[in-house]
Short mmCIF file of C-alpha atoms and ligand atoms in Angstrom, two decimals:
data_model
loop_
_atom_site.label_atom_id
_atom_site.label_comp_id
_atom_site.label_asym_id
_atom_site.label_seq_id
_atom_site.Cartn_x
_atom_site.Cartn_y
_atom_site.Cartn_z
CA UNK A 1 -13.43 -23.60 -10.97
CA UNK A 2 -11.30 -26.99 -10.71
CA UNK A 3 -8.67 -27.32 -7.47
CA UNK A 4 -5.01 -25.47 -8.64
CA UNK A 5 -2.85 -26.90 -11.22
CA UNK A 6 0.95 -25.41 -10.25
CA UNK A 7 3.83 -24.83 -12.50
CA UNK A 8 7.61 -26.18 -12.35
CA UNK A 9 10.23 -24.53 -13.04
CA UNK A 10 14.11 -26.61 -12.99
CA UNK A 11 12.40 -29.02 -10.24
CA UNK A 12 10.37 -25.63 -8.10
CA UNK A 13 6.71 -24.64 -7.42
CA UNK A 14 5.52 -21.05 -8.78
CA UNK A 15 3.47 -19.66 -7.54
CA UNK A 16 1.99 -15.92 -9.28
CA UNK A 17 4.80 -16.23 -10.80
CA UNK A 18 7.32 -16.38 -8.35
CA UNK A 19 9.74 -19.90 -6.99
CA UNK A 20 8.36 -20.83 -3.93
CA UNK A 21 11.94 -21.38 -2.04
CA UNK A 22 12.49 -17.92 -2.74
CA UNK A 23 10.42 -16.54 -1.52
CA UNK A 24 10.42 -18.23 1.68
CA UNK A 25 14.10 -17.61 2.00
CA UNK A 26 12.57 -14.16 2.22
CA UNK A 27 10.08 -13.41 4.43
CA UNK A 28 11.08 -17.27 6.61
CA UNK A 29 8.27 -19.71 7.11
CA UNK A 30 5.46 -20.02 8.20
CA UNK A 31 4.07 -17.60 6.18
CA UNK A 32 1.41 -17.11 3.98
CA UNK A 33 1.11 -16.29 0.57
CA UNK A 34 -1.95 -14.18 -1.83
CA UNK A 35 -1.92 -14.21 -5.23
CA UNK A 36 -3.45 -11.19 -5.99
CA UNK A 37 -5.63 -11.91 -9.15
CA UNK A 38 -6.56 -14.76 -8.70
CA UNK A 39 -8.77 -13.18 -5.48
CA UNK A 40 -9.96 -10.93 -8.57
CA UNK A 41 -10.65 -12.88 -10.55
CA UNK A 42 -12.54 -15.40 -8.00
CA UNK A 43 -14.85 -12.12 -6.93
CA UNK A 44 -15.65 -10.96 -10.42
CA UNK A 45 -16.12 -14.95 -11.18
CA UNK A 46 -19.37 -14.59 -8.31
CA UNK A 47 -20.44 -11.01 -9.38
CA UNK A 48 -20.91 -11.78 -13.08
CA UNK A 49 -22.85 -15.62 -12.19
CA UNK A 50 -25.37 -14.05 -10.88
CA UNK A 51 -25.83 -10.00 -12.26
CA UNK A 52 -26.27 -11.94 -15.22
CA UNK A 53 -29.93 -12.85 -14.31
CA UNK A 54 -30.64 -10.07 -11.31
CA UNK A 55 -29.50 -6.88 -9.59
CA UNK A 56 -26.66 -8.50 -7.01
CA UNK A 57 -24.52 -7.59 -4.36
CA UNK A 58 -21.71 -9.95 -3.29
CA UNK A 59 -20.47 -9.29 0.58
CA UNK A 60 -17.71 -10.21 0.71
CA UNK A 61 -17.66 -12.70 4.00
CA UNK A 62 -14.94 -11.20 5.25
CA UNK A 63 -14.55 -14.25 8.16
CA UNK A 64 -13.00 -15.78 6.29
CA UNK A 65 -9.68 -13.07 5.51
CA UNK A 66 -9.90 -10.41 7.33
CA UNK A 67 -6.10 -9.26 5.71
CA UNK A 68 -6.36 -5.23 4.79
CA UNK A 69 -4.40 -5.56 1.88
CA UNK A 70 -7.15 -8.14 0.97
CA UNK A 71 -9.39 -6.30 1.93
CA UNK A 72 -8.51 -3.43 -0.25
CA UNK A 73 -8.02 -5.64 -3.12
CA UNK A 74 -11.78 -6.26 -2.51
CA UNK A 75 -13.39 -2.59 -1.92
CA UNK A 76 -11.52 -2.24 -5.30
CA UNK A 77 -12.98 -4.58 -7.03
CA UNK A 78 -16.39 -2.84 -5.82
CA UNK A 79 -17.85 -6.05 -2.93
CA UNK A 80 -19.69 -5.25 0.24
CA UNK A 81 -18.74 -7.16 2.94
CA UNK A 82 -20.55 -9.60 4.74
CA UNK A 83 -19.25 -8.76 9.28
CA UNK A 84 -19.82 -10.89 11.94
CA UNK A 85 -18.64 -8.52 14.86
CA UNK A 86 -17.80 -4.67 15.82
CA UNK A 87 -13.82 -5.82 15.09
CA UNK A 88 -14.97 -7.45 11.40
CA UNK A 89 -17.00 -4.11 10.68
CA UNK A 90 -13.95 -1.91 12.53
CA UNK A 91 -11.65 -4.04 10.41
CA UNK A 92 -13.31 -3.38 7.37
CA UNK A 93 -14.08 0.84 7.41
CA UNK A 94 -10.10 0.89 8.43
CA UNK A 95 -9.96 -0.86 5.15
CA UNK A 96 -11.56 1.55 3.63
CA UNK A 97 -14.83 0.10 3.11
CA UNK A 98 -18.24 2.77 3.04
CA UNK A 99 -20.08 1.81 6.01
CA UNK A 100 -23.64 1.75 2.82
CA UNK A 101 -21.71 -1.34 2.20
CA UNK A 102 -21.57 -2.90 5.57
CA UNK A 103 -23.42 -5.14 5.89
CA UNK A 104 -23.53 -6.09 10.07
CA UNK A 105 -24.94 -10.12 10.42
CA UNK A 106 -24.14 -11.35 14.31
CA UNK A 107 -25.14 -13.79 16.57
CA UNK A 108 -26.38 -13.42 20.40
CA UNK A 109 -25.45 -9.97 20.70
CA UNK A 110 -24.58 -7.26 23.60
CA UNK A 111 -26.67 -4.47 23.77
CA UNK A 112 -23.38 -2.92 24.09
CA UNK A 113 -21.84 -3.94 20.26
CA UNK A 114 -25.38 -2.87 19.26
CA UNK A 115 -24.84 0.79 20.43
CA UNK A 116 -21.11 0.64 18.12
CA UNK A 117 -22.49 -0.83 15.52
CA UNK A 118 -25.60 1.11 14.99
CA UNK A 119 -22.91 3.89 15.62
CA UNK A 120 -20.66 3.25 12.42
CA UNK A 121 -23.56 3.83 10.07
CA UNK A 122 -23.47 0.20 8.54
CA UNK A 123 -26.05 -2.01 7.40
CA UNK A 124 -28.06 -4.33 9.92
CA UNK A 125 -29.33 -8.19 9.78
CA UNK A 126 -31.24 -9.16 13.02
CA UNK A 127 -30.68 -12.43 14.02
CA UNK A 128 -33.33 -12.02 17.19
CA UNK A 129 -36.42 -10.42 18.63
CA UNK A 130 -34.62 -10.08 21.67
CA UNK A 131 -31.54 -8.23 18.69
CA UNK A 132 -34.25 -6.56 16.97
CA UNK A 133 -35.87 -5.39 20.66
CA UNK A 134 -32.52 -3.82 21.60
CA UNK A 135 -32.65 -2.12 18.13
CA UNK A 136 -35.55 -0.07 18.37
CA UNK A 137 -34.35 1.66 21.47
CA UNK A 138 -31.28 2.60 20.35
CA UNK A 139 -32.02 3.77 17.24
CA UNK A 140 -35.54 4.04 15.83
CA UNK A 141 -36.67 4.11 12.09
CA UNK A 142 -33.33 1.74 11.11
CA UNK A 143 -33.99 -0.32 8.54
CA UNK A 144 -32.96 -4.03 8.69
CA UNK A 145 -33.51 -7.11 7.70
CA UNK A 146 -33.86 -10.83 8.95
CA UNK A 147 -31.88 -13.87 9.07
CA UNK A 148 -34.08 -16.70 9.04
CA UNK A 149 -34.12 -20.38 9.80
CA UNK A 150 -34.47 -21.92 6.66
CA UNK A 151 -34.48 -25.73 8.03
CA UNK A 152 -32.08 -26.37 4.79
CA UNK A 153 -28.43 -26.86 6.31
CA UNK A 154 -25.51 -27.75 4.37
CA UNK A 155 -21.98 -28.04 4.67
CA UNK A 156 -18.36 -29.58 4.23
CA UNK A 157 -18.50 -30.84 8.58
CA UNK A 158 -21.10 -30.41 11.12
CA UNK A 159 -19.47 -28.29 12.88
CA UNK A 160 -20.46 -25.45 9.65
CA UNK A 161 -23.81 -26.46 9.12
CA UNK A 162 -26.08 -23.47 10.74
CA UNK A 163 -29.91 -23.68 8.36
CA UNK A 164 -30.93 -26.26 10.09
CA UNK A 165 -33.93 -26.80 12.71
CA UNK A 166 -33.12 -26.00 16.24
CA UNK A 167 -29.38 -23.86 15.06
CA UNK A 168 -28.67 -21.24 16.66
CA UNK A 169 -28.99 -18.98 14.10
CA UNK A 170 -31.85 -17.11 12.79
CA UNK A 171 -35.64 -16.28 13.06
CA UNK A 172 -37.42 -20.01 13.15
CA UNK A 173 -39.36 -20.08 10.00
CA UNK A 174 -43.32 -20.69 11.73
CA UNK A 175 -42.74 -17.14 13.67
CA UNK A 176 -41.08 -15.44 10.79
CA UNK A 177 -43.91 -13.12 9.92
CA UNK A 178 -44.60 -12.55 13.37
CA UNK A 179 -41.38 -10.82 13.28
CA UNK A 180 -41.87 -8.28 10.37
CA UNK A 181 -45.15 -7.01 12.01
CA UNK A 182 -43.23 -6.66 15.45
CA UNK A 183 -40.91 -4.67 13.80
CA UNK A 184 -43.08 -2.45 11.92
CA UNK A 185 -44.71 -2.18 15.24
CA UNK A 186 -41.84 -0.58 16.96
CA UNK A 187 -40.57 1.45 14.15
CA UNK A 188 -38.04 -0.60 12.45
CA UNK A 189 -37.85 -0.37 8.88
CA UNK A 190 -38.52 -4.48 7.60
CA UNK A 191 -36.31 -3.95 3.81
CA UNK A 192 -34.54 -7.58 3.32
CA UNK A 193 -34.24 -10.92 4.03
CA UNK A 194 -31.68 -13.42 4.57
CA UNK A 195 -30.59 -16.91 5.28
CA UNK A 196 -27.44 -18.87 5.65
CA UNK A 197 -27.71 -22.72 5.34
CA UNK A 198 -24.26 -23.50 5.92
CA UNK A 199 -20.46 -23.46 5.15
CA UNK A 200 -18.76 -25.46 2.35
CA UNK A 201 -21.37 -27.28 0.52
CA UNK A 202 -20.48 -28.60 -3.16
CA UNK A 203 -23.74 -29.14 -4.14
CA UNK A 204 -26.52 -26.89 -5.61
CA UNK A 205 -29.74 -28.52 -4.19
CA UNK A 206 -29.69 -27.09 -1.03
CA UNK A 207 -28.98 -23.21 -2.17
CA UNK A 208 -32.13 -24.08 -4.39
CA UNK A 209 -34.21 -25.59 -1.12
CA UNK A 210 -33.75 -22.70 1.02
CA UNK A 211 -34.29 -20.33 -1.78
CA UNK A 212 -37.57 -22.41 -2.36
CA UNK A 213 -38.47 -21.04 1.55
CA UNK A 214 -37.44 -17.62 1.20
CA UNK A 215 -39.64 -16.97 -1.67
CA UNK A 216 -42.21 -18.75 1.02
CA UNK A 217 -41.56 -16.34 2.78
CA UNK A 218 -41.13 -13.38 0.66
CA UNK A 219 -44.48 -14.16 -0.32
CA UNK A 220 -46.05 -14.63 3.40
CA UNK A 221 -44.63 -11.23 4.33
CA UNK A 222 -46.27 -9.68 1.46
CA UNK A 223 -48.96 -10.84 2.10
CA UNK A 224 -48.32 -9.44 4.95
CA UNK A 225 -48.21 -6.25 3.84
CA UNK A 226 -44.68 -6.00 4.04
CA UNK A 227 -42.59 -5.04 -0.10
CA UNK A 228 -39.04 -6.19 0.27
CA UNK A 229 -36.33 -4.80 -1.57
CA UNK A 230 -34.10 -7.71 -1.67
CA UNK A 231 -33.01 -11.34 -0.70
CA UNK A 232 -29.93 -12.24 0.72
CA UNK A 233 -28.10 -15.83 0.40
CA UNK A 234 -25.81 -16.19 2.61
CA UNK A 235 -22.18 -17.17 1.26
CA UNK A 236 -21.33 -21.42 1.53
CA UNK A 237 -20.33 -21.59 -2.20
CA UNK A 238 -18.13 -24.69 -1.31
CA UNK A 239 -14.98 -25.14 -3.72
CA UNK A 240 -12.12 -28.55 -4.76
CA UNK A 241 -10.21 -29.01 -1.64
CA UNK A 242 -8.73 -32.31 -3.24
CA UNK A 243 -7.96 -33.38 -6.66
CA UNK A 244 -9.91 -34.35 -9.63
CA UNK A 245 -13.10 -33.19 -7.23
CA UNK A 246 -15.89 -31.87 -8.93
CA UNK A 247 -16.33 -28.39 -8.01
CA UNK A 248 -19.86 -26.99 -7.78
CA UNK A 249 -22.10 -25.17 -11.09
CA UNK A 250 -21.88 -21.62 -9.80
CA UNK A 251 -23.84 -20.38 -12.55
CA UNK A 252 -25.95 -24.01 -12.96
CA UNK A 253 -26.22 -22.93 -9.42
CA UNK A 254 -26.85 -18.49 -10.05
CA UNK A 255 -29.37 -19.21 -12.49
CA UNK A 256 -31.55 -21.32 -10.93
CA UNK A 257 -31.56 -19.88 -7.86
CA UNK A 258 -32.63 -15.80 -9.38
CA UNK A 259 -35.11 -18.56 -11.47
CA UNK A 260 -36.95 -19.08 -7.57
CA UNK A 261 -37.44 -15.47 -6.88
CA UNK A 262 -38.30 -13.88 -9.90
CA UNK A 263 -40.75 -16.57 -10.82
CA UNK A 264 -42.87 -16.96 -7.85
CA UNK A 265 -41.87 -13.08 -6.21
CA UNK A 266 -41.76 -9.61 -6.67
CA UNK A 267 -38.08 -9.08 -5.33
CA UNK A 268 -35.52 -8.41 -7.70
CA UNK A 269 -31.96 -8.22 -6.26
CA UNK A 270 -30.49 -11.19 -4.54
CA UNK A 271 -26.89 -10.63 -2.15
CA UNK A 272 -24.08 -13.30 -2.22
CA UNK A 273 -21.77 -13.70 0.59
CA UNK A 274 -19.18 -15.80 -0.43
CA UNK A 275 -15.81 -15.77 2.05
CA UNK A 276 -13.87 -19.14 0.85
CA UNK A 277 -14.45 -19.31 -2.70
CA UNK A 278 -13.25 -16.08 -3.16
CA UNK A 279 -10.09 -16.14 -1.09
CA UNK A 280 -9.59 -20.09 -0.52
CA UNK A 281 -7.15 -21.16 -3.33
CA UNK A 282 -5.46 -17.62 -3.91
CA UNK A 283 -3.26 -18.27 -0.78
CA UNK A 284 -0.90 -21.39 -0.16
CA UNK A 285 0.62 -21.70 3.52
CA UNK A 286 4.69 -22.46 3.27
CA UNK A 287 6.16 -24.68 5.73
CA UNK A 288 9.87 -25.62 6.29
CA UNK A 289 10.16 -29.22 6.78
CA UNK A 290 12.40 -29.13 9.69
CA UNK A 291 12.74 -32.37 10.42
CA UNK A 292 12.22 -36.56 8.93
CA UNK A 293 11.59 -39.61 11.43
CA UNK A 294 10.58 -42.68 10.81
CA UNK A 295 8.34 -43.86 13.67
CA UNK A 296 7.86 -47.52 13.16
CA UNK A 297 4.30 -47.53 12.21
CA UNK A 298 4.81 -44.43 9.26
CA UNK A 299 7.09 -41.85 8.58
CA UNK A 300 7.21 -37.83 9.10
CA UNK A 301 6.98 -34.36 7.94
CA UNK A 302 7.43 -32.80 10.34
CA UNK A 303 7.24 -29.28 9.46
CA UNK A 304 6.81 -25.30 10.79
CA UNK A 305 3.71 -25.03 10.93
CA UNK A 306 1.04 -26.55 13.05
CA UNK A 307 -3.09 -26.43 13.65
CA UNK A 308 -1.67 -22.43 15.57
CA UNK A 309 -1.34 -21.81 12.26
CA UNK A 310 -4.28 -23.83 10.54
CA UNK A 311 -6.14 -25.43 12.28
CA UNK A 312 -9.21 -26.65 9.47
CA UNK A 313 -7.37 -30.11 9.77
CA UNK A 314 -6.68 -30.72 13.52
CA UNK A 315 -10.23 -29.00 13.78
CA UNK A 316 -12.30 -29.72 11.33
CA UNK A 317 -10.92 -33.49 9.98
CA UNK A 318 -10.75 -30.67 6.64
CA UNK A 319 -8.62 -32.30 3.61
CA UNK A 320 -5.97 -29.60 1.38
CA UNK A 321 -3.22 -31.02 -0.77
CA UNK A 322 0.49 -31.26 -0.02
CA UNK A 323 3.10 -31.20 -2.17
CA UNK A 324 6.74 -31.13 -2.08
CA UNK A 325 7.45 -27.21 -3.97
CA UNK A 326 11.29 -28.08 -3.77
CA UNK A 327 10.95 -31.15 -6.05
CA UNK A 328 7.44 -30.53 -7.35
CA UNK A 329 6.50 -32.51 -10.49
CA UNK A 330 8.89 -35.29 -8.48
CA UNK A 331 7.23 -38.83 -8.93
CA UNK A 332 5.96 -39.49 -5.63
CA UNK A 333 7.34 -43.26 -3.62
CA UNK A 334 6.95 -42.16 -0.41
CA UNK A 335 4.52 -42.41 1.96
CA UNK A 336 4.11 -39.57 4.43
CA UNK A 337 2.03 -38.47 7.82
CA UNK A 338 2.62 -34.43 7.84
CA UNK A 339 2.98 -32.79 11.05
CA UNK A 340 3.38 -29.25 13.38
CA UNK A 341 5.86 -28.43 15.43
CA UNK A 342 3.20 -28.31 18.73
CA UNK A 343 3.15 -30.06 21.57
CA UNK A 344 -0.23 -32.69 21.12
CA UNK A 345 -0.23 -35.69 18.62
CA UNK A 346 -3.74 -33.85 17.17
CA UNK A 347 -1.41 -31.74 15.61
CA UNK A 348 -1.27 -32.51 12.08
CA UNK A 349 -2.09 -31.52 8.31
CA UNK A 350 -2.30 -33.97 6.59
CA UNK A 351 -2.29 -37.58 6.75
CA UNK A 352 -1.00 -40.41 5.13
CA UNK A 353 0.52 -38.65 1.57
CA UNK A 354 2.45 -39.90 -1.17
CA UNK A 355 4.68 -37.63 -1.64
CA UNK A 356 8.82 -37.24 -3.06
CA UNK A 357 11.74 -38.18 -0.70
CA UNK A 358 11.37 -35.01 1.44
CA UNK A 359 14.09 -33.63 2.55
CA UNK A 360 14.62 -31.44 5.60
CA UNK A 361 14.53 -27.59 4.53
CA UNK A 362 11.96 -29.22 2.27
CA UNK A 363 9.13 -26.09 1.80
CA UNK A 364 6.17 -27.79 1.76
CA UNK A 365 3.07 -26.13 0.10
CA UNK A 366 -0.47 -26.14 1.76
CA UNK A 367 -3.37 -25.23 -1.04
CA UNK A 368 -5.75 -23.15 -0.81
CA UNK A 369 -5.13 -21.91 2.72
CA UNK A 370 -7.16 -18.02 1.70
CA UNK A 371 -10.15 -18.96 3.94
CA UNK A 372 -10.20 -19.44 7.14
CA UNK A 373 -6.33 -20.14 7.23
CA UNK A 374 -4.48 -17.19 9.24
CA UNK A 375 -8.19 -16.18 11.32
CA UNK A 376 -8.34 -19.01 13.06
CA UNK A 377 -4.30 -19.00 13.60
CA UNK A 378 -3.77 -18.74 17.15
CA UNK A 379 -0.31 -17.84 19.74
CA UNK A 380 -1.01 -21.62 20.86
CA UNK A 381 2.39 -23.24 22.94
CA UNK A 382 3.94 -19.12 22.49
CA UNK A 383 4.33 -19.79 18.96
CA UNK A 384 4.04 -16.34 16.94
CA UNK A 385 1.20 -15.41 13.99
CA UNK A 386 2.57 -16.11 10.80
CA UNK A 387 3.54 -13.21 7.83
CA UNK A 388 1.21 -12.85 5.23
CA UNK A 389 2.41 -11.53 1.44
CA UNK A 390 0.62 -10.32 -1.46
CA UNK A 391 2.07 -11.05 -5.42
CA UNK A 392 1.21 -9.21 -7.61
CA UNK A 393 2.93 -8.74 -10.92
CA UNK A 394 5.58 -11.01 -10.57
CA UNK A 395 6.61 -9.03 -6.93
CA UNK A 396 5.78 -9.85 -3.30
CA UNK A 397 5.28 -7.68 -0.33
CA UNK A 398 4.82 -7.64 2.79
CA UNK A 399 1.36 -7.13 4.46
CA UNK A 400 1.89 -8.65 7.31
CA UNK A 401 4.99 -8.73 9.65
CA UNK A 402 5.26 -11.95 11.66
CA UNK A 403 5.41 -11.26 15.13
CA UNK A 404 7.58 -10.98 17.43
CA UNK A 405 7.53 -12.89 21.15
CA UNK A 406 7.10 -8.61 22.71
CA UNK A 407 4.15 -8.54 21.25
CA UNK A 408 2.08 -11.67 22.53
CA UNK A 409 3.25 -10.30 26.16
CA UNK A 410 2.20 -6.57 25.55
CA UNK A 411 -1.48 -7.04 27.49
CA UNK A 412 0.24 -8.63 30.00
CA UNK A 413 0.41 -6.84 33.51
CA UNK A 414 2.36 -8.76 36.28
CA UNK A 415 1.10 -7.73 39.54
CA UNK A 416 3.71 -6.14 41.75
CA UNK A 417 3.99 -8.34 44.49
CA UNK A 418 4.91 -11.29 41.78
CA UNK A 419 8.12 -9.06 40.01
CA UNK A 420 10.40 -9.72 43.11
N1 LLP B 501 -22.71 -15.74 5.27
C1 LLP B 501 -22.79 -16.52 6.92
C2 LLP B 501 -23.01 -15.89 7.57
C3 LLP B 501 -21.63 -17.24 7.86
O1 LLP B 501 -21.90 -17.54 9.07
C4 LLP B 501 -20.80 -17.24 6.82
C5 LLP B 501 -19.49 -17.98 7.47
C6 LLP B 501 -20.69 -17.80 5.44
C7 LLP B 501 -21.79 -16.27 4.83
C8 LLP B 501 -19.71 -16.97 4.28
O2 LLP B 501 -19.84 -18.56 3.94
P1 LLP B 501 -18.25 -19.25 2.63
O3 LLP B 501 -18.54 -18.99 1.91
O4 LLP B 501 -17.02 -19.01 3.26
O5 LLP B 501 -18.77 -21.29 3.52
N2 LLP B 501 -14.02 -21.83 10.04
C9 LLP B 501 -15.28 -22.87 9.11
C10 LLP B 501 -15.55 -22.06 8.22
C11 LLP B 501 -16.60 -21.97 9.05
C12 LLP B 501 -18.29 -20.14 8.18
C13 LLP B 501 -19.35 -19.73 8.59
N3 LLP B 501 -19.45 -18.97 8.26
C14 LLP B 501 -13.71 -23.99 8.11
O6 LLP B 501 -12.69 -23.18 8.15
O7 LLP B 501 -14.08 -23.96 7.41
#
């Protein structure tokens, strides 16, 4: 899957069959707009890549995007869920997922949360010995799997690598076999093994390295007398955020990784947990140009979305391609920084972008905003959370209303003495 190419009609960008200016006019900006068919296609691409080789479950890592409508699309597709908190579990139940389709993988889980998770009846993937002991007390006999630290890391940046030695996630490699035996001893039933190397890496190699580590551990666990039903390789499949960037060879990855398990272990079921791959390019963020400023050393396109709306550029230095949807396809002649309305110099969406001559009112389109866009948005500067829209069959529907100021105050209480 390469970075998406959109059609231009009368100089306006067409997204999922609709003119982006019309969408912005109808729903206001900033707004996240999702193409339903693209979510479905991405899910099917992952499922078919792996299921060609091995029995497969695709667990959508819902941290990427938890909108109930988007979850419902994936439920219809037959997806399972990777959930990291009781909140995500409850959201997915609300979207109609059966508890047996949801796997909970927490980190530093409180006893209280674990109890609530057990109540829901979802599958549990344990991250530590301490969590295992808590679970054995709360719910003896539970089928479990363990997240292990593979010692292999990968990702689009430091902050999203999770599988390296010393990471806060998982059971260290040299403690894995004893932990499985310990689980058995205290009355749990280990049925699987899980690892996640990191998020957004573009090369196949770390996944193969990870698979080799998992295969070796599966065999050691087997020799210790425990047969596992499934191996879960986590998520992390990268997507191209830049034009002409190479895409990850998904089919090659699926074939090599499944081959490692088929050749070397008895495990015949694989679980994958992609978040980004399924939703990133299904969604664009539309943000209106509110101001053009010539600031001596550079020119700014001021827009109404800041890092309160999309934090990835500010937080990770991530690149999101940005186009002028109102002058789409026109020659790019000017260089700009695209920056938001927050009172921080770190508030930007893109540096040094070549665009057509942008004018106030133009609808700027931020690409690949469907993963970790809305879910990481905040109320900073008391700005409301943005609206979300879903397009299917040439029709746009609101799937989340823009927040109101009242909603930002609704949980606050002012002591009586301060009301005078
Ligand atoms: N499974 C586990 C256990 C995970 O921790 C994650 C992501 C995934 C699956 C899904 O990874 P994906 O397929 O989406 O790469 N906020 C960051 C990404 C953090 C990902 C954390 N864990 C970003 O905006 O890039």
